[in-house]
mmCIF file of C-alpha atoms in Angstrom:
data_model
loop_
_atom_site.group_PDB
_atom_site.id
_atom_site.type_symbol
_atom_site.label_atom_id
_atom_site.label_comp_id
_atom_site.label_asym_id
_atom_site.label_seq_id
_atom_site.Cartn_x
_atom_site.Cartn_y
_atom_site.Cartn_z
ATOM 1 C CA MET A 1 0.000 0.000 0.000
ATOM 2 C CA ASN A 2 2.783 2.409 0.904
ATOM 3 C CA SER A 3 4.730 1.550 -2.253
ATOM 4 C CA VAL A 4 1.756 2.205 -4.541
ATOM 5 C CA GLY A 5 0.731 5.357 -2.674
ATOM 6 C CA THR A 6 4.173 6.945 -2.714
ATOM 7 C CA LYS A 7 4.551 6.211 -6.436
ATOM 8 C CA ILE A 8 1.209 7.868 -7.206
ATOM 9 C CA GLU A 9 2.140 10.866 -5.077
ATOM 10 C CA LEU A 10 5.530 11.107 -6.811
ATOM 11 C CA TRP A 11 3.898 10.891 -10.251
ATOM 12 C CA LEU A 12 1.422 13.647 -9.363
ATOM 13 C CA ASN A 13 4.341 15.959 -8.539
ATOM 14 C CA TYR A 14 6.169 15.555 -11.842
ATOM 15 C CA PRO A 15 4.221 18.331 -13.657
ATOM 16 C CA SER A 16 4.778 20.960 -10.927
ATOM 17 C CA CYS A 17 8.509 20.156 -10.807
ATOM 18 C CA ASN A 18 8.867 20.415 -14.582
ATOM 19 C CA GLY A 19 7.049 23.631 -15.431
ATOM 20 C CA GLY A 20 3.547 22.227 -15.745
ATOM 21 C CA LEU A 21 1.879 19.338 -17.539
ATOM 22 C CA LEU A 22 2.361 20.811 -21.035
ATOM 23 C CA GLN A 23 6.043 21.559 -20.458
ATOM 24 C CA LEU A 24 6.566 18.071 -19.048
ATOM 25 C CA PHE A 25 5.003 16.602 -22.198
ATOM 26 C CA LEU A 26 7.193 18.784 -24.438
ATOM 27 C CA ASN A 27 10.314 17.778 -22.512
ATOM 28 C CA LEU A 28 9.408 14.132 -22.956
ATOM 29 C CA ILE A 29 8.887 14.307 -26.708
ATOM 30 C CA GLN A 30 11.990 16.490 -27.170
ATOM 31 C CA GLY A 31 14.155 14.161 -25.105
ATOM 32 C CA LYS A 32 15.029 16.841 -22.551
ATOM 33 C CA GLU A 33 15.962 16.062 -18.953
ATOM 34 C CA ILE A 34 13.025 15.323 -16.648
ATOM 35 C CA ILE A 35 13.430 16.557 -13.094
ATOM 36 C CA ARG A 36 12.555 13.926 -10.502
ATOM 37 C CA PRO A 37 10.507 15.418 -7.632
ATOM 38 C CA ASP A 38 12.269 15.709 -4.285
ATOM 39 C CA VAL A 39 9.853 14.559 -1.572
ATOM 40 C CA LYS A 40 11.542 16.894 0.949
ATOM 41 C CA SER A 41 11.478 20.016 -1.217
ATOM 42 C CA GLU A 42 9.207 23.037 -0.792
ATOM 43 C CA LYS A 43 7.649 22.277 -4.182
ATOM 44 C CA PHE A 44 6.497 18.771 -3.301
ATOM 45 C CA THR A 45 2.901 18.388 -2.138
ATOM 46 C CA SER A 46 1.021 15.425 -0.710
ATOM 47 C CA ILE A 47 -1.956 13.647 -2.223
ATOM 48 C CA VAL A 48 -4.139 15.781 0.045
ATOM 49 C CA GLY A 49 -2.455 18.868 -1.364
ATOM 50 C CA LYS A 50 -3.066 17.652 -4.901
ATOM 51 C CA LEU A 51 -6.762 17.167 -4.126
ATOM 52 C CA ASP A 52 -7.002 20.737 -2.833
ATOM 53 C CA TRP A 53 -4.371 23.060 -4.285
ATOM 54 C CA ARG A 54 -5.211 26.118 -2.162
ATOM 55 C CA VAL A 55 -2.614 27.259 0.382
ATOM 56 C CA ASP A 56 -3.410 30.939 0.984
ATOM 57 C CA LEU A 57 -5.624 32.155 3.799
ATOM 58 C CA ASP A 58 -8.905 33.810 2.903
ATOM 59 C CA LYS A 59 -7.956 37.484 2.675
ATOM 60 C CA THR A 60 -11.566 38.566 3.192
ATOM 61 C CA ILE A 61 -11.530 37.162 6.744
ATOM 62 C CA ASN A 62 -9.599 39.484 9.022
ATOM 63 C CA ILE A 63 -7.878 38.671 12.298
ATOM 64 C CA GLY A 64 -10.394 39.115 15.080
ATOM 65 C CA ALA A 65 -13.397 38.284 12.895
ATOM 66 C CA THR A 66 -15.831 35.837 14.489
ATOM 67 C CA HIS A 67 -15.095 33.165 11.872
ATOM 68 C CA TYR A 68 -11.316 33.707 11.701
ATOM 69 C CA GLY A 69 -10.655 30.734 13.999
ATOM 70 C CA PRO A 70 -12.354 28.051 11.852
ATOM 71 C CA SER A 71 -10.916 29.501 8.634
ATOM 72 C CA LEU A 72 -7.337 29.524 9.931
ATOM 73 C CA SER A 73 -7.809 26.117 11.562
ATOM 74 C CA ILE A 74 -8.892 24.220 8.446
ATOM 75 C CA MET A 75 -5.998 25.685 6.454
ATOM 76 C CA ALA A 76 -3.592 24.665 9.226
ATOM 77 C CA ALA A 77 -5.137 21.187 9.367
ATOM 78 C CA LYS A 78 -4.735 20.887 5.591
ATOM 79 C CA LEU A 79 -1.145 22.130 5.694
ATOM 80 C CA SER A 80 -0.227 19.552 8.359
ATOM 81 C CA TYR A 81 -0.260 16.848 5.644
ATOM 82 C CA GLU A 82 2.747 18.429 3.898
ATOM 83 C CA ASN A 83 6.515 18.075 4.372
ATOM 84 C CA GLU A 84 8.522 20.450 6.553
ATOM 85 C CA ALA A 85 10.035 22.553 3.764
ATOM 86 C CA PHE A 86 6.667 23.151 2.089
ATOM 87 C CA THR A 87 4.980 23.870 5.429
ATOM 88 C CA ARG A 88 7.664 26.335 6.503
ATOM 89 C CA LYS A 89 7.480 28.199 3.185
ATOM 90 C CA ILE A 90 3.698 28.617 3.272
ATOM 91 C CA ILE A 91 3.578 29.716 6.909
ATOM 92 C CA THR A 92 6.466 32.192 6.690
ATOM 93 C CA GLU A 93 6.032 33.542 3.149
ATOM 94 C CA ASN A 94 2.356 33.182 2.286
ATOM 95 C CA TRP A 95 0.841 33.631 5.739
ATOM 96 C CA GLN A 96 3.560 35.929 7.142
ATOM 97 C CA MET A 97 3.579 33.951 10.409
ATOM 98 C CA ASP A 98 6.276 32.216 12.465
ATOM 99 C CA PHE A 99 6.879 28.519 11.843
ATOM 100 C CA ILE A 100 7.813 26.689 15.046
ATOM 101 C CA LYS A 101 8.185 23.038 14.121
ATOM 102 C CA LEU A 102 6.874 19.984 12.318
ATOM 103 C CA TYR A 103 6.903 17.103 14.778
ATOM 104 C CA ASN A 104 7.211 13.362 14.237
ATOM 105 C CA PHE A 105 6.061 11.755 17.467
ATOM 106 C CA TRP A 106 6.676 8.270 18.793
ATOM 107 C CA ASN A 107 3.922 5.686 19.164
ATOM 108 C CA ALA A 108 5.123 3.253 21.840
ATOM 109 C CA TYR A 109 2.739 0.524 20.692
ATOM 110 C CA GLN A 110 3.573 0.689 16.987
ATOM 111 C CA GLU A 111 7.202 1.442 17.891
ATOM 112 C CA ASN A 112 7.350 4.010 15.135
ATOM 113 C CA HIS A 113 7.180 7.760 14.551
ATOM 114 C CA SER A 114 3.616 7.614 13.259
ATOM 115 C CA THR A 115 2.034 10.770 14.730
ATOM 116 C CA GLN A 116 2.689 14.143 13.126
ATOM 117 C CA ALA A 117 1.717 17.695 14.003
ATOM 118 C CA ILE A 118 2.750 21.240 13.124
ATOM 119 C CA MET A 119 2.978 24.250 15.401
ATOM 120 C CA PHE A 120 3.198 27.906 14.431
ATOM 121 C CA GLN A 121 2.313 31.322 15.809
ATOM 122 C CA ASP A 122 0.987 34.541 14.327
ATOM 123 C CA LYS A 123 4.259 36.448 14.872
ATOM 124 C CA VAL A 124 7.771 35.864 16.175
ATOM 125 C CA GLU A 125 7.648 38.101 19.253
ATOM 126 C CA ASP A 126 4.705 38.846 21.544
ATOM 127 C CA SER A 127 2.616 36.251 19.729
ATOM 128 C CA ASN A 128 -1.122 36.459 20.401
ATOM 129 C CA LEU A 129 -2.067 33.091 18.918
ATOM 130 C CA VAL A 130 -0.375 29.702 18.689
ATOM 131 C CA VAL A 131 -1.821 26.989 16.446
ATOM 132 C CA VAL A 132 -1.328 23.244 16.906
ATOM 133 C CA ALA A 133 -2.556 21.169 13.953
ATOM 134 C CA PHE A 134 -2.482 17.369 14.057
ATOM 135 C CA ARG A 135 -2.054 15.493 10.791
ATOM 136 C CA GLY A 136 -4.905 13.264 9.662
ATOM 137 C CA THR A 137 -4.754 9.861 8.003
ATOM 138 C CA ILE A 138 -2.466 9.686 4.987
ATOM 139 C CA PRO A 139 -4.351 7.439 2.528
ATOM 140 C CA TYR A 140 -1.473 5.021 1.953
ATOM 141 C CA ASN A 141 0.059 5.044 5.460
ATOM 142 C CA ALA A 142 -0.486 1.653 7.099
ATOM 143 C CA ASP A 143 0.417 2.949 10.577
ATOM 144 C CA HIS A 144 -2.336 5.552 10.346
ATOM 145 C CA TRP A 145 -4.861 2.937 9.257
ATOM 146 C CA ILE A 146 -3.814 0.691 12.147
ATOM 147 C CA THR A 147 -4.469 3.631 14.472
ATOM 148 C CA ASP A 148 -7.899 4.247 12.930
ATOM 149 C CA VAL A 149 -9.135 0.659 13.012
ATOM 150 C CA ASP A 150 -7.805 -0.172 16.478
ATOM 151 C CA LEU A 151 -11.274 -0.203 18.054
ATOM 152 C CA SER A 152 -10.171 -1.648 21.376
ATOM 153 C CA TRP A 153 -10.962 0.376 24.482
ATOM 154 C CA TYR A 154 -8.699 2.230 26.842
ATOM 155 C CA GLU A 155 -10.620 2.930 30.038
ATOM 156 C CA LEU A 156 -9.868 5.837 32.367
ATOM 157 C CA GLU A 157 -11.503 5.421 35.757
ATOM 158 C CA GLY A 158 -14.074 8.130 36.352
ATOM 159 C CA VAL A 159 -13.654 9.423 32.791
ATOM 160 C CA GLY A 160 -14.896 6.721 30.429
ATOM 161 C CA LYS A 161 -13.752 4.457 27.641
ATOM 162 C CA LEU A 162 -11.661 5.942 24.841
ATOM 163 C CA HIS A 163 -10.578 4.787 21.386
ATOM 164 C CA ALA A 164 -7.324 2.940 22.130
ATOM 165 C CA GLY A 165 -5.759 3.600 18.719
ATOM 166 C CA PHE A 166 -6.088 7.355 19.130
ATOM 167 C CA MET A 167 -4.820 7.174 22.710
ATOM 168 C CA LYS A 168 -1.688 5.327 21.603
ATOM 169 C CA ALA A 169 -1.051 7.846 18.826
ATOM 170 C CA LEU A 170 -1.354 10.733 21.289
ATOM 171 C CA GLY A 171 1.240 9.336 23.677
ATOM 172 C CA LEU A 172 -0.265 6.641 25.898
ATOM 173 C CA GLN A 173 2.537 5.149 28.004
ATOM 174 C CA LYS A 174 3.034 1.393 28.060
ATOM 175 C CA ASN A 175 2.167 -0.055 31.488
ATOM 176 C CA LYS A 176 1.765 3.493 32.863
ATOM 177 C CA GLY A 177 -1.291 4.955 31.171
ATOM 178 C CA TRP A 178 -1.434 8.746 31.415
ATOM 179 C CA PRO A 179 0.929 9.939 34.182
ATOM 180 C CA LYS A 180 0.999 13.706 34.500
ATOM 181 C CA GLU A 181 4.765 13.747 33.981
ATOM 182 C CA ILE A 182 7.161 11.387 32.189
ATOM 183 C CA ASP A 183 10.910 10.970 31.891
ATOM 184 C CA GLU A 184 12.383 13.812 29.809
ATOM 185 C CA SER A 185 15.945 12.589 29.484
ATOM 186 C CA PRO A 186 17.765 13.493 26.229
ATOM 187 C CA ASP A 187 17.395 9.985 24.813
ATOM 188 C CA GLN A 188 13.666 9.802 25.609
ATOM 189 C CA LYS A 189 11.337 9.420 22.632
ATOM 190 C CA LEU A 190 9.015 12.368 21.998
ATOM 191 C CA PHE A 191 5.312 11.725 22.651
ATOM 192 C CA ALA A 192 2.707 14.052 21.145
ATOM 193 C CA TYR A 193 0.791 15.078 24.237
ATOM 194 C CA TYR A 194 3.763 15.627 26.537
ATOM 195 C CA GLU A 195 5.997 17.448 24.029
ATOM 196 C CA ILE A 196 3.271 19.758 22.734
ATOM 197 C CA ARG A 197 2.130 20.550 26.277
ATOM 198 C CA LYS A 198 5.698 21.474 27.244
ATOM 199 C CA GLU A 199 6.180 23.632 24.160
ATOM 200 C CA LEU A 200 2.864 25.431 24.703
ATOM 201 C CA LYS A 201 3.776 26.266 28.302
ATOM 202 C CA ASN A 202 7.129 27.630 27.151
ATOM 203 C CA ILE A 203 5.677 29.827 24.369
ATOM 204 C CA LEU A 204 2.559 31.044 26.156
ATOM 205 C CA SER A 205 4.465 31.999 29.316
ATOM 206 C CA LYS A 206 6.162 34.766 27.318
ATOM 207 C CA ASN A 207 2.876 36.601 26.730
ATOM 208 C CA GLU A 208 0.103 36.404 29.302
ATOM 209 C CA LYS A 209 -2.495 37.499 26.731
ATOM 210 C CA ALA A 210 -1.627 34.812 24.186
ATOM 211 C CA LYS A 211 -4.049 31.985 23.342
ATOM 212 C CA PHE A 212 -3.760 28.732 21.421
ATOM 213 C CA ILE A 213 -5.896 26.684 19.040
ATOM 214 C CA LEU A 214 -6.074 22.904 18.609
ATOM 215 C CA THR A 215 -7.191 21.609 15.242
ATOM 216 C CA GLY A 216 -7.084 18.688 12.842
ATOM 217 C CA HIS A 217 -8.883 16.967 9.998
ATOM 218 C CA SER A 218 -10.012 13.323 10.243
ATOM 219 C CA LEU A 219 -7.623 11.441 12.561
ATOM 220 C CA GLY A 220 -6.037 14.811 13.324
ATOM 221 C CA GLY A 221 -9.364 16.070 14.661
ATOM 222 C CA ALA A 222 -9.627 13.090 16.992
ATOM 223 C CA LEU A 223 -6.133 13.778 18.353
ATOM 224 C CA ALA A 224 -6.950 17.470 18.816
ATOM 225 C CA ILE A 225 -10.015 16.889 20.982
ATOM 226 C CA LEU A 226 -8.332 14.103 22.951
ATOM 227 C CA PHE A 227 -5.346 16.370 23.618
ATOM 228 C CA ALA A 228 -7.786 18.762 25.286
ATOM 229 C CA ALA A 229 -9.351 15.815 27.134
ATOM 230 C CA ILE A 230 -6.017 14.778 28.681
ATOM 231 C CA LEU A 231 -5.367 18.405 29.659
ATOM 232 C CA THR A 232 -8.620 18.320 31.645
ATOM 233 C CA LEU A 233 -7.699 14.933 33.124
ATOM 234 C CA HIS A 234 -4.425 16.442 34.366
ATOM 235 C CA GLU A 235 -6.236 19.592 35.536
ATOM 236 C CA GLU A 236 -3.967 21.855 33.494
ATOM 237 C CA GLU A 237 -6.018 24.925 34.396
ATOM 238 C CA TRP A 238 -3.445 27.469 33.218
ATOM 239 C CA LEU A 239 -3.321 25.960 29.724
ATOM 240 C CA LEU A 240 -7.068 25.376 29.523
ATOM 241 C CA ASP A 241 -7.631 29.035 30.341
ATOM 242 C CA LYS A 242 -5.499 29.904 27.305
ATOM 243 C CA LEU A 243 -7.255 27.470 24.958
ATOM 244 C CA GLU A 244 -9.141 29.682 22.485
ATOM 245 C CA GLY A 245 -10.911 26.740 20.884
ATOM 246 C CA VAL A 246 -10.778 23.198 19.521
ATOM 247 C CA TYR A 247 -11.767 23.131 15.836
ATOM 248 C CA THR A 248 -12.132 19.703 14.228
ATOM 249 C CA PHE A 249 -13.146 18.789 10.678
ATOM 250 C CA GLY A 250 -14.469 15.363 9.653
ATOM 251 C CA GLN A 251 -13.540 13.986 13.083
ATOM 252 C CA PRO A 252 -14.413 10.357 13.946
ATOM 253 C CA ARG A 253 -15.912 9.352 17.301
ATOM 254 C CA VAL A 254 -13.403 9.086 20.143
ATOM 255 C CA GLY A 255 -15.166 7.539 23.145
ATOM 256 C CA ASP A 256 -18.281 6.372 24.979
ATOM 257 C CA PRO A 257 -21.198 8.367 26.486
ATOM 258 C CA GLN A 258 -19.468 8.506 29.883
ATOM 259 C CA LEU A 259 -16.511 10.265 28.279
ATOM 260 C CA GLY A 260 -18.927 12.677 26.620
ATOM 261 C CA ASN A 261 -20.600 13.558 29.923
ATOM 262 C CA PHE A 262 -17.216 13.970 31.605
ATOM 263 C CA MET A 263 -15.931 16.241 28.836
ATOM 264 C CA LYS A 264 -19.053 18.392 28.656
ATOM 265 C CA ASP A 265 -18.895 18.962 32.398
ATOM 266 C CA LYS A 266 -15.171 19.788 32.374
ATOM 267 C CA PHE A 267 -15.369 21.968 29.270
ATOM 268 C CA ASN A 268 -18.161 23.987 30.867
ATOM 269 C CA ASN A 269 -16.085 24.430 34.020
ATOM 270 C CA TYR A 270 -13.033 25.589 32.094
ATOM 271 C CA ASP A 271 -15.045 27.408 29.396
ATOM 272 C CA VAL A 272 -13.340 25.409 26.638
ATOM 273 C CA LYS A 273 -14.944 25.956 23.241
ATOM 274 C CA TYR A 274 -15.300 22.905 21.014
ATOM 275 C CA TYR A 275 -16.470 23.156 17.391
ATOM 276 C CA ARG A 276 -16.946 19.865 15.517
ATOM 277 C CA HIS A 277 -17.508 20.570 11.808
ATOM 278 C CA VAL A 278 -19.194 17.921 9.666
ATOM 279 C CA TYR A 279 -19.788 18.310 5.941
ATOM 280 C CA SER A 280 -22.818 16.662 4.316
ATOM 281 C CA ASN A 281 -22.376 12.890 3.861
ATOM 282 C CA ASP A 282 -18.755 12.663 5.003
ATOM 283 C CA MET A 283 -18.548 9.087 6.238
ATOM 284 C CA VAL A 284 -15.699 9.473 8.765
ATOM 285 C CA PRO A 285 -17.627 11.470 11.428
ATOM 286 C CA ARG A 286 -20.183 8.650 11.320
ATOM 287 C CA LEU A 287 -17.555 6.101 12.381
ATOM 288 C CA PRO A 288 -17.029 4.054 14.511
ATOM 289 C CA TYR A 289 -20.613 2.807 14.787
ATOM 290 C CA ASP A 290 -22.807 4.553 17.361
ATOM 291 C CA ASP A 291 -25.200 2.280 19.238
ATOM 292 C CA SER A 292 -25.542 4.752 22.163
ATOM 293 C CA THR A 293 -23.483 2.385 24.366
ATOM 294 C CA PHE A 294 -19.968 2.450 22.988
ATOM 295 C CA PHE A 295 -18.747 5.158 20.589
ATOM 296 C CA LYS A 296 -20.711 8.408 20.677
ATOM 297 C CA HIS A 297 -19.948 12.037 19.796
ATOM 298 C CA PHE A 298 -20.311 14.700 22.439
ATOM 299 C CA GLY A 299 -20.911 18.421 22.198
ATOM 300 C CA SER A 300 -22.730 20.285 19.459
ATOM 301 C CA CYS A 301 -22.040 19.547 15.808
ATOM 302 C CA LEU A 302 -21.793 22.259 13.152
ATOM 303 C CA TYR A 303 -23.366 20.356 10.274
ATOM 304 C CA TYR A 304 -23.239 21.731 6.704
ATOM 305 C CA ASN A 305 -25.174 20.406 3.737
ATOM 306 C CA SER A 306 -23.924 20.340 0.141
ATOM 307 C CA LEU A 307 -25.050 23.957 -0.305
ATOM 308 C CA TYR A 308 -22.797 24.910 2.617
ATOM 309 C CA LYS A 309 -25.791 25.850 4.744
ATOM 310 C CA GLY A 310 -25.181 24.892 8.340
ATOM 311 C CA TRP A 311 -27.099 23.948 11.459
ATOM 312 C CA VAL A 312 -26.053 23.422 15.045
ATOM 313 C CA VAL A 313 -27.242 19.924 15.934
ATOM 314 C CA GLU A 314 -26.482 17.292 18.541
ATOM 315 C CA GLU A 315 -25.724 14.687 15.879
ATOM 316 C CA GLU A 316 -25.315 14.778 12.111
ATOM 317 C CA PRO A 317 -28.116 13.200 9.997
ATOM 318 C CA ASN A 318 -27.762 9.487 9.206
ATOM 319 C CA LYS A 319 -25.396 9.185 12.144
ATOM 320 C CA ASN A 320 -24.154 5.688 11.236
ATOM 321 C CA TYR A 321 -23.787 6.176 7.462
ATOM 322 C CA PHE A 322 -24.621 2.590 6.445
ATOM 323 C CA SER A 323 -28.302 2.884 5.560
ATOM 324 C CA VAL A 324 -30.275 1.537 2.607
ATOM 325 C CA LEU A 325 -32.734 4.427 2.897
ATOM 326 C CA TRP A 326 -29.941 6.984 2.685
ATOM 327 C CA PHE A 327 -28.001 5.402 -0.194
ATOM 328 C CA PHE A 328 -29.886 6.972 -3.094
ATOM 329 C CA PRO A 329 -30.098 10.466 -1.550
ATOM 330 C CA MET A 330 -26.351 10.278 -0.888
ATOM 331 C CA LEU A 331 -25.736 9.144 -4.453
ATOM 332 C CA LEU A 332 -27.733 12.087 -5.833
ATOM 333 C CA ILE A 333 -25.762 14.491 -3.643
ATOM 334 C CA ALA A 334 -22.506 12.947 -4.903
ATOM 335 C CA VAL A 335 -23.652 13.597 -8.489
ATOM 336 C CA TYR A 336 -24.448 17.196 -7.547
ATOM 337 C CA GLU A 337 -21.023 17.617 -5.893
ATOM 338 C CA PHE A 338 -19.321 16.409 -9.063
ATOM 339 C CA ILE A 339 -21.284 18.893 -11.207
ATOM 340 C CA ARG A 340 -20.813 21.675 -8.650
ATOM 341 C CA GLY A 341 -17.038 21.395 -9.124
ATOM 342 C CA PHE A 342 -17.497 22.798 -12.642
ATOM 343 C CA ILE A 343 -19.990 25.495 -11.614
ATOM 344 C CA LEU A 344 -18.511 26.933 -8.419
ATOM 345 C CA PRO A 345 -15.482 28.648 -10.059
ATOM 346 C CA TRP A 346 -17.857 30.549 -12.341
ATOM 347 C CA THR A 347 -20.175 31.652 -9.553
ATOM 348 C CA LYS A 348 -17.729 32.193 -6.668
ATOM 349 C CA GLY A 349 -14.375 32.770 -8.342
ATOM 350 C CA SER A 350 -11.279 30.919 -9.505
ATOM 351 C CA HIS A 351 -10.234 30.171 -5.927
ATOM 352 C CA TYR A 352 -12.878 27.436 -5.902
ATOM 353 C CA ARG A 353 -11.483 25.696 -8.985
ATOM 354 C CA GLU A 354 -11.080 21.925 -8.690
ATOM 355 C CA GLU A 355 -8.216 20.332 -10.599
ATOM 356 C CA TRP A 356 -8.527 17.169 -12.675
ATOM 357 C CA PHE A 357 -7.319 14.959 -9.801
ATOM 358 C CA SER A 358 -10.040 16.388 -7.545
ATOM 359 C CA LYS A 359 -12.662 15.750 -10.198
ATOM 360 C CA MET A 360 -11.479 12.158 -10.543
ATOM 361 C CA PHE A 361 -11.823 11.667 -6.811
ATOM 362 C CA ARG A 362 -15.307 13.189 -6.909
ATOM 363 C CA MET A 363 -16.176 10.296 -9.213
ATOM 364 C CA VAL A 364 -15.268 7.901 -6.395
ATOM 365 C CA GLY A 365 -18.226 9.423 -4.560
ATOM 366 C CA LEU A 366 -20.475 8.065 -7.288
ATOM 367 C CA VAL A 367 -19.458 4.578 -6.165
ATOM 368 C CA ILE A 368 -18.969 5.160 -2.420
ATOM 369 C CA PRO A 369 -21.069 8.191 -1.479
ATOM 370 C CA GLY A 370 -19.492 10.011 1.436
ATOM 371 C CA LEU A 371 -15.879 9.073 0.757
ATOM 372 C CA SER A 372 -15.100 11.985 -1.565
ATOM 373 C CA ALA A 373 -16.946 14.277 0.873
ATOM 374 C CA HIS A 374 -14.183 13.677 3.419
ATOM 375 C CA THR A 375 -11.492 15.673 1.585
ATOM 376 C CA THR A 376 -10.448 19.098 2.848
ATOM 377 C CA ILE A 377 -11.968 20.785 -0.237
ATOM 378 C CA ASP A 378 -15.466 21.039 1.194
ATOM 379 C CA TYR A 379 -14.248 21.867 4.689
ATOM 380 C CA VAL A 380 -12.266 24.828 3.350
ATOM 381 C CA ASN A 381 -15.298 25.868 1.309
ATOM 382 C CA LEU A 382 -17.732 25.737 4.220
ATOM 383 C CA THR A 383 -15.520 28.032 6.328
ATOM 384 C CA ARG A 384 -15.559 30.558 3.464
ATOM 385 C CA LEU A 385 -18.991 30.163 1.925
ATOM 386 C CA GLY A 386 -20.960 28.602 4.765
ATOM 387 C CA SER A 387 -23.511 30.067 7.117
ATOM 388 C CA VAL A 388 -25.026 28.625 10.265
ATOM 389 C CA LEU A 389 -28.809 28.789 10.613
ATOM 390 C CA HIS A 390 -30.370 29.300 14.029
ATOM 391 C CA PRO A 391 -27.130 29.562 16.020
ATOM 392 C CA PRO A 392 -27.546 28.671 19.689
ATOM 393 C CA LYS A 393 -27.605 31.271 22.436
ATOM 394 C CA SER A 394 -24.439 30.120 24.140
ATOM 395 C CA ALA A 395 -20.844 31.040 24.786
ATOM 396 C CA HIS A 396 -19.949 29.327 21.509
ATOM 397 C CA GLN A 397 -22.122 31.604 19.392
ATOM 398 C CA ASP A 398 -19.389 34.178 18.850
ATOM 399 C CA CYS A 399 -17.581 31.774 16.532
ATOM 400 C CA LEU A 400 -20.493 31.107 14.215
ATOM 401 C CA LYS A 401 -21.408 32.897 11.036
ATOM 402 C CA ASP A 402 -24.860 34.392 10.968
ATOM 403 C CA ASP A 403 -26.921 33.643 7.906
#
C-alpha cells in the first residue's frame, strides 16, 4: 500500500517540478531532462495537497473576525499533511507567520514515529495566537490505518472508555497509562501530548495574553479533541484558560457516552470551546458505529449540507452512514457535488477551482457516497462560503457565522 501510494504521489508531482503538464510533455517528446521530484522540497505536495491546491488564507476574513478561527484552523489542518520545507514556506512567506516546528512523534505501541503535528504562531515576538494542527490519516500510510481501526478500548476510571488507537497515537505510556509527567531525558522518545504541552507552556508563558488553538482533519481532529481531554484529566487549568478553541473537521468518534458527559462537564467548568464541523455525507464522522453504548460524539455539531448551509445539531443526519434508505439520496448528492465542481469557479471565483485529480476523486463518490466528501476541499469551502442557521444562544455563538 505504501509503495503504490508513494509512487502515485511522486507521479502527481512531476508536472509541478517540470514547469507544468504541457512543459513536461514537451520535454518528454523532445528528449530533454526530466526533473525527478524531491519529496523533501518546498515544491512537493502530498496527495491531500493535490486534491485541494489552495494554500493561501482567505484574505476577506480578518484577524479578530468571528469566523477567523475556523478559517485559519482548516488551512492549518490541511497544511499539516505536507513536508517540513513546504509547510515552513507557506507559513512564513504566504501567511507571514512564524513557523515553530513539524513534529514526528513516537507511538510506543507501533514502535514508530507515526504521529505528526505542526505548530506555528501569528508572529515571532509577543505572539497572540499559537496553532497546533495534528495530521490526519495519509491514505497510503499503514500505521495511520492501524491507528484508525484499532477499536479496542482504553478505560480511564471516572472518565470513560476511549478509542485505544487514538490514545496510543497521542502518547499513551506502556504499562503506565497517562501519568501527569514522564521521563524527559535526552534519549527519551518524543510523545505528542507531553511534548506539545511542554512547548505550549514555554511559548505562552512569554505573553500572558496569548491563546492557542487545537485543530485537525479526520484522525487529526480526533487527536486534537483528545489532547484537550487529557489536559482536563491532568487539571492543566493554566493551559485550559489559554485554549481559544478546539476546531475539528471530519472527526471520527473518540469515546463512549461517559466520556462525553465527563468532557461536557469539564469543558463547561473551564469554558473550553469545542467546534466539531461535519460536511454533508462525510462518512468518517459517522464512524465508529454509534449504538448509544460504545462510541458516541459529544458536544454540538456544526453540520453543513452540500449547499454549505449549516445547522447546530447534537448529531449529524444518518449518524451511522450505512443505511439503505440513505443510499440513493447520498448518491444524488454525490452527483451534484461532481457537477458543482465545474460550476462553483464561475459563480464564486477561480479560488474554488477543482483540478482534474479532484474531479477524478469526486467520481469515487459516485461509487462510495461520502468518501469523496471527506477531503479538505469542502471543509475549506464551508468556512468561506458557509452560514449557520439558528445559532444557539451560548458562549460558543461568537464563533459562528450568521446567515
